mmCIF file of C-alpha atoms in Angstrom:
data_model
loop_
_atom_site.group_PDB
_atom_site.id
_atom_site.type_symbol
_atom_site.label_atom_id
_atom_site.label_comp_id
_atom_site.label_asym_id
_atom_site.label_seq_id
_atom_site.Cartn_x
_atom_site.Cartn_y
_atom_site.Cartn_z
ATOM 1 C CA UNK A 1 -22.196 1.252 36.450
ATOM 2 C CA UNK A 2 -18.076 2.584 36.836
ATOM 3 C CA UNK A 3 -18.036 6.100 37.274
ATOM 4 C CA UNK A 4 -17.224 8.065 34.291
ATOM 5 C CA UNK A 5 -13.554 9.084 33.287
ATOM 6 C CA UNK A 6 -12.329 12.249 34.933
ATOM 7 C CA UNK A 7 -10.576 13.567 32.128
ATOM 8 C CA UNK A 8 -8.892 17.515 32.425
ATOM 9 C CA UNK A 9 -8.012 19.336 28.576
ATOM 10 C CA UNK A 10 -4.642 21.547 29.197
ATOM 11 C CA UNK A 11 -4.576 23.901 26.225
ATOM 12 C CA UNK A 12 -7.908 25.135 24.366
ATOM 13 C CA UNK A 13 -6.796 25.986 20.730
ATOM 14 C CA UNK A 14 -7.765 24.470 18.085
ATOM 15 C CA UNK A 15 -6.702 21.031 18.766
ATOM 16 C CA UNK A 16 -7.670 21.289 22.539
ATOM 17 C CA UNK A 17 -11.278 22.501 22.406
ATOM 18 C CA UNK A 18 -11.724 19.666 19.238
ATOM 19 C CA UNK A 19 -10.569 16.916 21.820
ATOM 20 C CA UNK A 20 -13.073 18.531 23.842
ATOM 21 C CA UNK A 21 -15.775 18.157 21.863
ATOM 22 C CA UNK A 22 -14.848 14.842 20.843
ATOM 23 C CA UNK A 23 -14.657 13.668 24.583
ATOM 24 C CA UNK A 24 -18.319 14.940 25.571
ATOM 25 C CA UNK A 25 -19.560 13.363 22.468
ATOM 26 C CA UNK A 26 -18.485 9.995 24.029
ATOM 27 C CA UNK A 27 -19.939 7.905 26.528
ATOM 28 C CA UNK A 28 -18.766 7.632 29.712
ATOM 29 C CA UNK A 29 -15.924 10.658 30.018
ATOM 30 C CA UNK A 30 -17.184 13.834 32.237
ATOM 31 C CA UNK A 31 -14.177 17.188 31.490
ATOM 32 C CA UNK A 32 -13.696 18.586 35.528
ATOM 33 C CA UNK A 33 -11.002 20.725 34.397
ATOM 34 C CA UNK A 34 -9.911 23.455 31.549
ATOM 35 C CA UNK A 35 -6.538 25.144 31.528
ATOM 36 C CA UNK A 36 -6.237 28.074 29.454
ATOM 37 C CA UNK A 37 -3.955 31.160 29.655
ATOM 38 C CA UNK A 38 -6.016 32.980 27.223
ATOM 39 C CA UNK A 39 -7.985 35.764 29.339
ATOM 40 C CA UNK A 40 -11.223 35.848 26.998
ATOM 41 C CA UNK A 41 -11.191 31.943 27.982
ATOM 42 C CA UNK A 42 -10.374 32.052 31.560
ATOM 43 C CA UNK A 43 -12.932 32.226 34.069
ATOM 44 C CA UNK A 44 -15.636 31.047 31.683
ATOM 45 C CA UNK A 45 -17.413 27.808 31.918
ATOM 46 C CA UNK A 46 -16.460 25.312 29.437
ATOM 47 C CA UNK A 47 -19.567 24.510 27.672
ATOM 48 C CA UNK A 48 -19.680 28.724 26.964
ATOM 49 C CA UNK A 49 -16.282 28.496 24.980
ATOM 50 C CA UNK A 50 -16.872 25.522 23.242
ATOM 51 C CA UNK A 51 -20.699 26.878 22.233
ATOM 52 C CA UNK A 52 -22.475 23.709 23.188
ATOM 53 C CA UNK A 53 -25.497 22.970 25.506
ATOM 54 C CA UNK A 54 -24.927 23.105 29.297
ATOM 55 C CA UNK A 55 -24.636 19.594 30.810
ATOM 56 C CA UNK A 56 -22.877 17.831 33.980
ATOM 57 C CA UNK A 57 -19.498 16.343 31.366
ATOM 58 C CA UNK A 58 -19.150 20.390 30.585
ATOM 59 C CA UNK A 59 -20.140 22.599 33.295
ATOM 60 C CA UNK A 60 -16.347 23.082 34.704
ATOM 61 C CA UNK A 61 -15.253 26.736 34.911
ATOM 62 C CA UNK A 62 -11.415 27.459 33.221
ATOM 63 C CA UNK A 63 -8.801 28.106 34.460
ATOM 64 C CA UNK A 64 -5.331 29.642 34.053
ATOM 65 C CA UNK A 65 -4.359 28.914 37.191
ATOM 66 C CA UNK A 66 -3.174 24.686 36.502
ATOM 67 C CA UNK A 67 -2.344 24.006 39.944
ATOM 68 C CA UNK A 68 -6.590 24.614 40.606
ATOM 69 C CA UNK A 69 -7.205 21.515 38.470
ATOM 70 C CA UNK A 70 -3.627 19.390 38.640
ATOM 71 C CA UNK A 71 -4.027 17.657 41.882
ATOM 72 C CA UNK A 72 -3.891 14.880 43.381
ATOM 73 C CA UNK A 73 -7.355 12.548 42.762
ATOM 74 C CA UNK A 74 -8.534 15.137 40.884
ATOM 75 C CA UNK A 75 -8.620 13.447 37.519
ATOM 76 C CA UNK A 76 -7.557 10.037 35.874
ATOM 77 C CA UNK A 77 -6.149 11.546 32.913
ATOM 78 C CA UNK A 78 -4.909 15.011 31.656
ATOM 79 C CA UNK A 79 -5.044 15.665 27.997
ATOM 80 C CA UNK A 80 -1.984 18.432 26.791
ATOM 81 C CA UNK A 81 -2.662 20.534 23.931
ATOM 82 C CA UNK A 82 -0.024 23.374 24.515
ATOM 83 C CA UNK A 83 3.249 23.050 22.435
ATOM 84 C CA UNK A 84 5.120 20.765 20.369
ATOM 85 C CA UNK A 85 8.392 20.413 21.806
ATOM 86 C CA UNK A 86 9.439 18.027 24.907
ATOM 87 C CA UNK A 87 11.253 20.590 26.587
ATOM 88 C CA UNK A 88 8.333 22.754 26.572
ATOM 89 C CA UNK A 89 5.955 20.362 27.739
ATOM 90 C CA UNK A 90 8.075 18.568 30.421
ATOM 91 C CA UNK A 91 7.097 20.279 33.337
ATOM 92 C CA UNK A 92 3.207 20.311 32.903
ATOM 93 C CA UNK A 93 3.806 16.368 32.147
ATOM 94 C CA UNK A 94 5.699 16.143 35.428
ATOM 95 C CA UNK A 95 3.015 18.479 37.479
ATOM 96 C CA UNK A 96 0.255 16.214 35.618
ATOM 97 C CA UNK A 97 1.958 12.450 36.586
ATOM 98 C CA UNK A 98 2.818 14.214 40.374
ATOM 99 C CA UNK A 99 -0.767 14.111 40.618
ATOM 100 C CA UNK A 100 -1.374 10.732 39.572
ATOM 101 C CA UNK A 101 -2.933 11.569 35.708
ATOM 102 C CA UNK A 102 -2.503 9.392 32.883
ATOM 103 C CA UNK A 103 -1.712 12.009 30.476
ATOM 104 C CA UNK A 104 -2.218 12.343 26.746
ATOM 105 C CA UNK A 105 -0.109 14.629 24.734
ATOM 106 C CA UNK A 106 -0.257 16.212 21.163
ATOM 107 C CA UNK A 107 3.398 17.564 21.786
ATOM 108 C CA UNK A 108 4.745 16.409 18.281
ATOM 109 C CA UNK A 109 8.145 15.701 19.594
ATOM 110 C CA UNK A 110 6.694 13.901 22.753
ATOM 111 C CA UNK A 111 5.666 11.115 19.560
ATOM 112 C CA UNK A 112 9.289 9.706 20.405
ATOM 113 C CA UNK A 113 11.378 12.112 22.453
ATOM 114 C CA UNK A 114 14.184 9.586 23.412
ATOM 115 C CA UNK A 115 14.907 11.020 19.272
ATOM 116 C CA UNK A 116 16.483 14.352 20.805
ATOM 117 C CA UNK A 117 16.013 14.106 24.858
ATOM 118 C CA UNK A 118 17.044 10.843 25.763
ATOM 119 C CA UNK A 119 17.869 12.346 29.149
ATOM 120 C CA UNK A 120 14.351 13.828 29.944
ATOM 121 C CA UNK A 121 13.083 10.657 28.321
ATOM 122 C CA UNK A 122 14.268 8.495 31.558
ATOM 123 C CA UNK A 123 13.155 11.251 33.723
ATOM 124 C CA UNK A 124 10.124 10.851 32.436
ATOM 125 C CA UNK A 125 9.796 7.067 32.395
ATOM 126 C CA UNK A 126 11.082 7.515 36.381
ATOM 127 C CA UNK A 127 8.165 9.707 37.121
ATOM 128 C CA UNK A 128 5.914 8.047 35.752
ATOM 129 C CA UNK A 129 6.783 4.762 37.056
ATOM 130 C CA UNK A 130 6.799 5.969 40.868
ATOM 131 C CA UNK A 131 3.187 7.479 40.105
ATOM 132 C CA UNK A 132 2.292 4.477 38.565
ATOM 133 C CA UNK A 133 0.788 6.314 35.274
ATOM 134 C CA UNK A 134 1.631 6.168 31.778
ATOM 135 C CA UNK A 135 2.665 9.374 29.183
ATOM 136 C CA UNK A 136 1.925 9.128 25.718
ATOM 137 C CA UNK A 137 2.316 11.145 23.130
ATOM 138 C CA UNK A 138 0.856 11.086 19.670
ATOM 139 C CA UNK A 139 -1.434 12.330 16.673
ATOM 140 C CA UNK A 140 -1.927 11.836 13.032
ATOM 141 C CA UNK A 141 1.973 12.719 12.413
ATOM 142 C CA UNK A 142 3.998 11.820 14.321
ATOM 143 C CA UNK A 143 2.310 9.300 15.439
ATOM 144 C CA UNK A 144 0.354 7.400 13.086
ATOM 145 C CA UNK A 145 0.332 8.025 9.217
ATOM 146 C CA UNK A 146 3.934 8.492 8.330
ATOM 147 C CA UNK A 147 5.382 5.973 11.105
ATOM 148 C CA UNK A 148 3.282 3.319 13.137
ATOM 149 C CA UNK A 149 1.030 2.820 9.502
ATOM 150 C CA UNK A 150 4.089 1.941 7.552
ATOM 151 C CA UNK A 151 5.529 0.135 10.318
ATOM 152 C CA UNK A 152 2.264 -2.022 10.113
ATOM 153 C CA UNK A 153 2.377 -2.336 6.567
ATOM 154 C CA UNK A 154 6.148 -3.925 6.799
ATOM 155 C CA UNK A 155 4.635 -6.712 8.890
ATOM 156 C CA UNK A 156 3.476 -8.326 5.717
ATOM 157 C CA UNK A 157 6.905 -8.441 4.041
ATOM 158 C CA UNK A 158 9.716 -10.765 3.916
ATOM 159 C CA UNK A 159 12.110 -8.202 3.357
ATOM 160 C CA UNK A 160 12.384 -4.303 3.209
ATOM 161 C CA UNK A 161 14.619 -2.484 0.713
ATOM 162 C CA UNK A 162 13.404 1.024 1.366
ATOM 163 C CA UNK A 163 10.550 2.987 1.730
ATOM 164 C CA UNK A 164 9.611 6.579 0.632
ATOM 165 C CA UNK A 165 6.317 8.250 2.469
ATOM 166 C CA UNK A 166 4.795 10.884 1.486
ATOM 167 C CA UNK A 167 1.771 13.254 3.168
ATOM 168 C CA UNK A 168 0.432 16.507 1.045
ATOM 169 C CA UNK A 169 -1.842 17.584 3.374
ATOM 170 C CA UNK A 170 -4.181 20.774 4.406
ATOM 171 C CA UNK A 171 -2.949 22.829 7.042
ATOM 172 C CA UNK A 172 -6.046 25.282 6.865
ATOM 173 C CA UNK A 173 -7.722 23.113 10.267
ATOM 174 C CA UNK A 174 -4.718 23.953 12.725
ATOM 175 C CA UNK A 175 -4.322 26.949 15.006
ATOM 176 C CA UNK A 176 -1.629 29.876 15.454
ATOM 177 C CA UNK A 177 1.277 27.603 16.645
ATOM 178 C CA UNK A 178 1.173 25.721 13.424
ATOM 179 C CA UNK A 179 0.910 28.310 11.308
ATOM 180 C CA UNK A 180 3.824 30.016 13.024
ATOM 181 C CA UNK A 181 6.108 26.751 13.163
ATOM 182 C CA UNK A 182 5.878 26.386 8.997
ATOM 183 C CA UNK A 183 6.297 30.115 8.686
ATOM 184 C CA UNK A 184 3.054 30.874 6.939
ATOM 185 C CA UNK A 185 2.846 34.272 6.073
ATOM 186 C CA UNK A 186 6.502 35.293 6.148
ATOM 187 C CA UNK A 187 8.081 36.409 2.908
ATOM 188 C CA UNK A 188 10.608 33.882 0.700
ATOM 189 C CA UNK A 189 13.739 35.513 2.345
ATOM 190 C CA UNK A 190 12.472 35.765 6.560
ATOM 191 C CA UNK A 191 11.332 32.267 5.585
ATOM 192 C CA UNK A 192 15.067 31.371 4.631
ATOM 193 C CA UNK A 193 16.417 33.160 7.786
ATOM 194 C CA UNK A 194 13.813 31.644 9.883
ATOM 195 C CA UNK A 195 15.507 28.461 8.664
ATOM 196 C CA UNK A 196 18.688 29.109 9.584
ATOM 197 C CA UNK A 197 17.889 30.546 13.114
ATOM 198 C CA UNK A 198 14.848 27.892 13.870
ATOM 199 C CA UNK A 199 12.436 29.960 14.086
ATOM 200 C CA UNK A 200 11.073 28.010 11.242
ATOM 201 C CA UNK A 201 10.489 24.574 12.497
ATOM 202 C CA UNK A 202 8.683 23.309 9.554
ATOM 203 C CA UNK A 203 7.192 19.706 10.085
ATOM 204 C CA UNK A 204 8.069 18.794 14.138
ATOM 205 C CA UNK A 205 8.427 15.056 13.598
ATOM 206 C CA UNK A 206 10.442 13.200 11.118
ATOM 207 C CA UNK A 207 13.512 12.694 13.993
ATOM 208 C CA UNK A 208 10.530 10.785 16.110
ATOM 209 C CA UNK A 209 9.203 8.979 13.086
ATOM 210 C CA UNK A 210 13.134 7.801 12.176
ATOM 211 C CA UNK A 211 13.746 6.846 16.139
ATOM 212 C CA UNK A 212 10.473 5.041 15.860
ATOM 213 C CA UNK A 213 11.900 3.307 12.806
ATOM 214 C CA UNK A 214 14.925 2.151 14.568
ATOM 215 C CA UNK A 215 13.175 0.800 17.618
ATOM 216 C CA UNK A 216 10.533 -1.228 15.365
ATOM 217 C CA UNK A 217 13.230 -2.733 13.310
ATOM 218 C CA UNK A 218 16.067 -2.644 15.435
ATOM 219 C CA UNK A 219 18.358 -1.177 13.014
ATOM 220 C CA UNK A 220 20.530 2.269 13.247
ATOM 221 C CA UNK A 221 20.336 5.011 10.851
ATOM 222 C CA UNK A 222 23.178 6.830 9.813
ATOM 223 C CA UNK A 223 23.466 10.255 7.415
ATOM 224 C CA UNK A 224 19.924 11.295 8.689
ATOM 225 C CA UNK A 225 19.199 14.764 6.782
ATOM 226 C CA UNK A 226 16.423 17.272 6.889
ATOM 227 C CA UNK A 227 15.815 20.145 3.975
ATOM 228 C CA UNK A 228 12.976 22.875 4.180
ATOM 229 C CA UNK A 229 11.982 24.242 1.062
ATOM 230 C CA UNK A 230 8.890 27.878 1.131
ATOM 231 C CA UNK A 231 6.049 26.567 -0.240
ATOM 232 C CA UNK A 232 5.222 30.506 -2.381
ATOM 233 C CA UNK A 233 1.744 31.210 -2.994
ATOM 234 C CA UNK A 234 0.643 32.778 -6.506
ATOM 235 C CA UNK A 235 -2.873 33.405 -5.537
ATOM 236 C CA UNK A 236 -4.574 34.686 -2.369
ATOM 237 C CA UNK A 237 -4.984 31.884 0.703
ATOM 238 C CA UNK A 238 -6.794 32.401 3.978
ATOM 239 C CA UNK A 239 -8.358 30.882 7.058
ATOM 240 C CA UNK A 240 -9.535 31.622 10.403
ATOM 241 C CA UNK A 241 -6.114 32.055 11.485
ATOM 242 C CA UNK A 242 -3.883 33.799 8.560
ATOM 243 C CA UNK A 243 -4.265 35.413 5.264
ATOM 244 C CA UNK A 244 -1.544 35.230 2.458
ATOM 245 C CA UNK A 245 -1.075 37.313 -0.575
ATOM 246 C CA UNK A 246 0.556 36.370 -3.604
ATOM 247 C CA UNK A 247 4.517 36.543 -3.450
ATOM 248 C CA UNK A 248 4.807 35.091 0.602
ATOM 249 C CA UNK A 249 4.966 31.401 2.028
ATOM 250 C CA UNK A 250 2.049 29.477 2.048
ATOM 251 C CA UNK A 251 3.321 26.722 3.369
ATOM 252 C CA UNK A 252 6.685 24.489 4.273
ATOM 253 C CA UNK A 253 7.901 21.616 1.883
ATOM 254 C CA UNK A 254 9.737 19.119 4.192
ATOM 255 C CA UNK A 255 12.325 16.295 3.378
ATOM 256 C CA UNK A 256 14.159 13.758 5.225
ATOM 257 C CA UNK A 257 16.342 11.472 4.620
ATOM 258 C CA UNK A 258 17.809 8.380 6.416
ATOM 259 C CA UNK A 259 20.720 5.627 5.358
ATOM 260 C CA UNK A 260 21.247 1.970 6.239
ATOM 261 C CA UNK A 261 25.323 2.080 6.056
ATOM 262 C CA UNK A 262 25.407 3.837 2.263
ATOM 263 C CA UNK A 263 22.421 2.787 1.423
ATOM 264 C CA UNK A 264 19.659 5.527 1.283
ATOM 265 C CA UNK A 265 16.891 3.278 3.453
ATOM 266 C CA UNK A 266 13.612 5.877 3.961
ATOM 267 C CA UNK A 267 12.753 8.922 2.365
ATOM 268 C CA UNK A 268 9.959 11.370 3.456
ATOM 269 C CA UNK A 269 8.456 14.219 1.610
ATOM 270 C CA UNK A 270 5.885 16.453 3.676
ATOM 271 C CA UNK A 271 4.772 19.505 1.549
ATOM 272 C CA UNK A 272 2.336 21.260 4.391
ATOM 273 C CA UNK A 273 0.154 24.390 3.376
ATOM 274 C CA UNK A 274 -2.777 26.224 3.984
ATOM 275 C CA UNK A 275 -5.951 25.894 1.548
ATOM 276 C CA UNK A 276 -3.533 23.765 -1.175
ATOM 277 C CA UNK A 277 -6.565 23.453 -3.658
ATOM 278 C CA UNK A 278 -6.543 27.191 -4.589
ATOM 279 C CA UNK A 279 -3.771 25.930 -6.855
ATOM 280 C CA UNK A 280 -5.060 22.680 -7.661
ATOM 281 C CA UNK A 281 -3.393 20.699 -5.674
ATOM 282 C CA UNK A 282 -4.588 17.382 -4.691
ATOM 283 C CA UNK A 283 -3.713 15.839 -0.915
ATOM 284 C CA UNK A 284 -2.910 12.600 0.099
ATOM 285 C CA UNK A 285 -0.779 9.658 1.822
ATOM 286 C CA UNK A 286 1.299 7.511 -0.037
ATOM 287 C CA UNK A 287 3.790 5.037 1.384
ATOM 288 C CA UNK A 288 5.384 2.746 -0.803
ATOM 289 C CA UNK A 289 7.696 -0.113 0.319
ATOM 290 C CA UNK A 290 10.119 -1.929 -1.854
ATOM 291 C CA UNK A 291 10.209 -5.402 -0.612
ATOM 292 C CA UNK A 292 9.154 -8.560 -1.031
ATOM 293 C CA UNK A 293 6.219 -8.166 -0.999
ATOM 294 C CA UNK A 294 6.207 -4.304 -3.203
ATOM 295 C CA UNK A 295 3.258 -2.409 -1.105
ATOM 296 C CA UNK A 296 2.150 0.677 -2.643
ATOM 297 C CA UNK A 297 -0.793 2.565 -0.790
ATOM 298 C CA UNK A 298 -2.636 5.453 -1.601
ATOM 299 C CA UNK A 299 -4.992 7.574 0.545
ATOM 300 C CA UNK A 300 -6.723 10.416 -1.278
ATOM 301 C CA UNK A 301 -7.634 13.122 -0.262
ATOM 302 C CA UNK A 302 -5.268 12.921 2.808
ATOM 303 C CA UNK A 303 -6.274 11.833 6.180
ATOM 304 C CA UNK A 304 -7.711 15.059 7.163
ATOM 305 C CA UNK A 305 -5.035 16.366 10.198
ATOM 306 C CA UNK A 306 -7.146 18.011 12.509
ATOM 307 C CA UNK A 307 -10.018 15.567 13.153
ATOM 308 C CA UNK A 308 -7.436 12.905 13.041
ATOM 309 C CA UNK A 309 -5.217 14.147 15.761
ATOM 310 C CA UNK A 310 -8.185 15.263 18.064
ATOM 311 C CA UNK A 311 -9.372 11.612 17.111
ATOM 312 C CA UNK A 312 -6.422 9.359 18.060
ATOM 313 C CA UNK A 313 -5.515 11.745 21.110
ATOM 314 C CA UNK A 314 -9.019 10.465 22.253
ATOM 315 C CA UNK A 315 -9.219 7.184 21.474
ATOM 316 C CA UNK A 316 -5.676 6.513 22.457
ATOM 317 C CA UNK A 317 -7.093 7.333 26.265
ATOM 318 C CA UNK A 318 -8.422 3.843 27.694
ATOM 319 C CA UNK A 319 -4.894 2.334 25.791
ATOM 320 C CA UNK A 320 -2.759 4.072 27.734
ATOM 321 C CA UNK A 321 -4.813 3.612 31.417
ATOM 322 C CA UNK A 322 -4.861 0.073 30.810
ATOM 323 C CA UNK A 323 -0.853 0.226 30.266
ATOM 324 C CA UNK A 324 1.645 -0.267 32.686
ATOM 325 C CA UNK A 325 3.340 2.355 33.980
ATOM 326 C CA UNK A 326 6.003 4.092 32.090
ATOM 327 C CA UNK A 327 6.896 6.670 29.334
ATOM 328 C CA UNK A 328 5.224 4.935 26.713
ATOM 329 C CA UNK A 329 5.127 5.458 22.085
ATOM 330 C CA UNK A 330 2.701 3.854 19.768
ATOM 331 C CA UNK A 331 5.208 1.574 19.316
ATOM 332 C CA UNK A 332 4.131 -0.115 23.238
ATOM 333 C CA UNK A 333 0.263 -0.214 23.347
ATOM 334 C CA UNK A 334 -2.628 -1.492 21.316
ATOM 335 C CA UNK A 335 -3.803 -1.137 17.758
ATOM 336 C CA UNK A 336 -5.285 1.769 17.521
ATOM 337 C CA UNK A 337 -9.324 2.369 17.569
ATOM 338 C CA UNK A 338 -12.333 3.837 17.394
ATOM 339 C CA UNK A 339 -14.320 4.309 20.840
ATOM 340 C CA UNK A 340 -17.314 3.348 19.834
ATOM 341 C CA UNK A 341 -19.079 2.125 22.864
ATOM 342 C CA UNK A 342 -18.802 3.380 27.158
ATOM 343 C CA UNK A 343 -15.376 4.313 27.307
ATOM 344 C CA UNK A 344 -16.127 2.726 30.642
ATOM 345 C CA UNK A 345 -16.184 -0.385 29.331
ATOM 346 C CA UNK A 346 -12.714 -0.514 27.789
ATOM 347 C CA UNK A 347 -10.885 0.900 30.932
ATOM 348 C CA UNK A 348 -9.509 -2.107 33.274
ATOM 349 C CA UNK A 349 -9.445 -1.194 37.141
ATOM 350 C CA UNK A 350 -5.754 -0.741 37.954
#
């Protein structure tokens, strides 16, 4: 029997402790290391935080100190859960592929960062390539739903005319970063400023699904556009994280746009907000191609986000160690899947 995969989680929020859950609930991954700056986290065994049942794949103690854990033969691959943007992320990615990781990230930007850092983007690729290790990064969107699905779907079509995708979704499953990148919980007018300043990011990811776009069908965009509207609640919201009252944002409506020459080619609508049901609205994924053939799909309720980033982060893992070396997107590896079976199985020796 191949020993199991040495996997190490950097970032324990929401999404971070649900990929660790998901890991020890597979066969054939053991977690050695936890990186957390959080101080009621640090210096506790995993398996405590996570409130599971002590076993070998969970007994590692956390840590807020990385370079404890991010060394050399220490791990095969490190999992990032910290931050959305590639500037943010780049040098734990570059401590993580020093030490000869495969790493994982849910950095939304990281989905297709030659979109906005085509610079660090080579650096990257460069690293990795000397370590011989591969850097992905993904999740439900980016990632999957509202690029590398409708991608897919245009593999079935003799032509493509345009296509419009939109994803109403739940945001009530994600942690404090999200929350704070759609403005939840601001008032109509610091929402507006927060606009105008950044400090409202809104959805991180339709520049990475558009680059992914151009890659897949080798086309360039031109007159790409980006609105932001306050999604205003009328009625109380709340989860674990934040609480609304009536009167502030509840959520971000997001639009993009993108031309072929004057032609208006794909359109995306991404209304995000917490607990949308309160004022009965329904979720779901809808991409619709005009072509030949017409596609139409329709996913209700949505694919839920949180389970399905933890989910793909995880399953994406034997993918990208059986990849060659490189900074790689979804565009470069495998269908997607389910681990179903010993991870062990499905990981090649290198």
């Amino acid at each position: 029997m191949k020993r199991k995969i040495k996997v190490v989680v950097w970032g324990l929020g929401s999404m971070g402790s649900g990929i660790c859950n998901m890991i020890l609930g597979k066969k054939g991954f053991i977690i050695v290391g936890a990186i957390d700056l959080d101080p009621k986290k640090a210096g506790k065994k995993l398996y405590e935080t996570l409130k599971i049942e002590k076993n070998e794949d969970n007994d590692c103690i956390i840590t807020d100190r990385p370079e404890q854990v991010i060394k050399k033969g220490f791990a095969d691959v490190c999992i990032l859960a910290t931050a959305s943007f590639t500037k943010v992320v780049f040098p734990l990615i570059k401590m993580a592929a020093e030490a000869g990781m495969d790493i994982v990230t849910t950095a939304e930007e990281m989905s297709y960062p030659k979109a906005l850092d085509p610079e660090l983007s080579e650096e990257m690729d460069k690293i990795a390539k000397e370590n011989k290790v591969s850097i992905l990064g993904t999740g439900v969107n980016p990632g999957f739903i509202m690029d590398l699905m409708v991608i897919a779907l245009t593999g079935v079509c003799d032509n493509v005319e345009d296509i419009t995708v939109t994803r109403v979704n739940d945001l009530a499953c994600f942690g404090k970063a999200v929350m704070v990148e759609q403005g939840i919980g601001l008032k109509p007018e610091e929402f507006i400023e927060g606009v105008k300043t950044d400090k409202v990011a809104g959805h991180v990811g339709f520049l990475q699904s558009f680059g992914m776009f151009e890659e897949a069908f080798n086309v360039k965009f031109d007159n790409i556009k980006q609105e932001k509207e306050a999604i205003v609640t009328n009625v109380s919201r709340s989860t674990d994280i934040v609480s609304v009252d009536p009167g502030d944002v509840a959520g971000c409506r997001q639009l993009g746009y993108a031309n072929l020459g004057e032609k208006k080619f794909v359109v995306m609508e991404h209304p995000q907000q917490i607990r949308p049901e309160l004022e009965n609205v329904d979720t779901g994924d809808y991409i619709s191609i005009k072509g030949s053939p017409k596609i139409d799909l329709q996913i209700k309720p949505e694919i839920p986000g949180g389970i399905a980033t933890v989910a793909i982060c995880v399953n994406m893992i034997p993918l990208v160690m059986n990849s060659t070396p490189g900074l790689k997107t979804m565009l470069d590896l495998p269908v997607p899947r389910a681990i179903i079976g010993d991870v062990r199985d499905l990981v090649e020796d290198r």
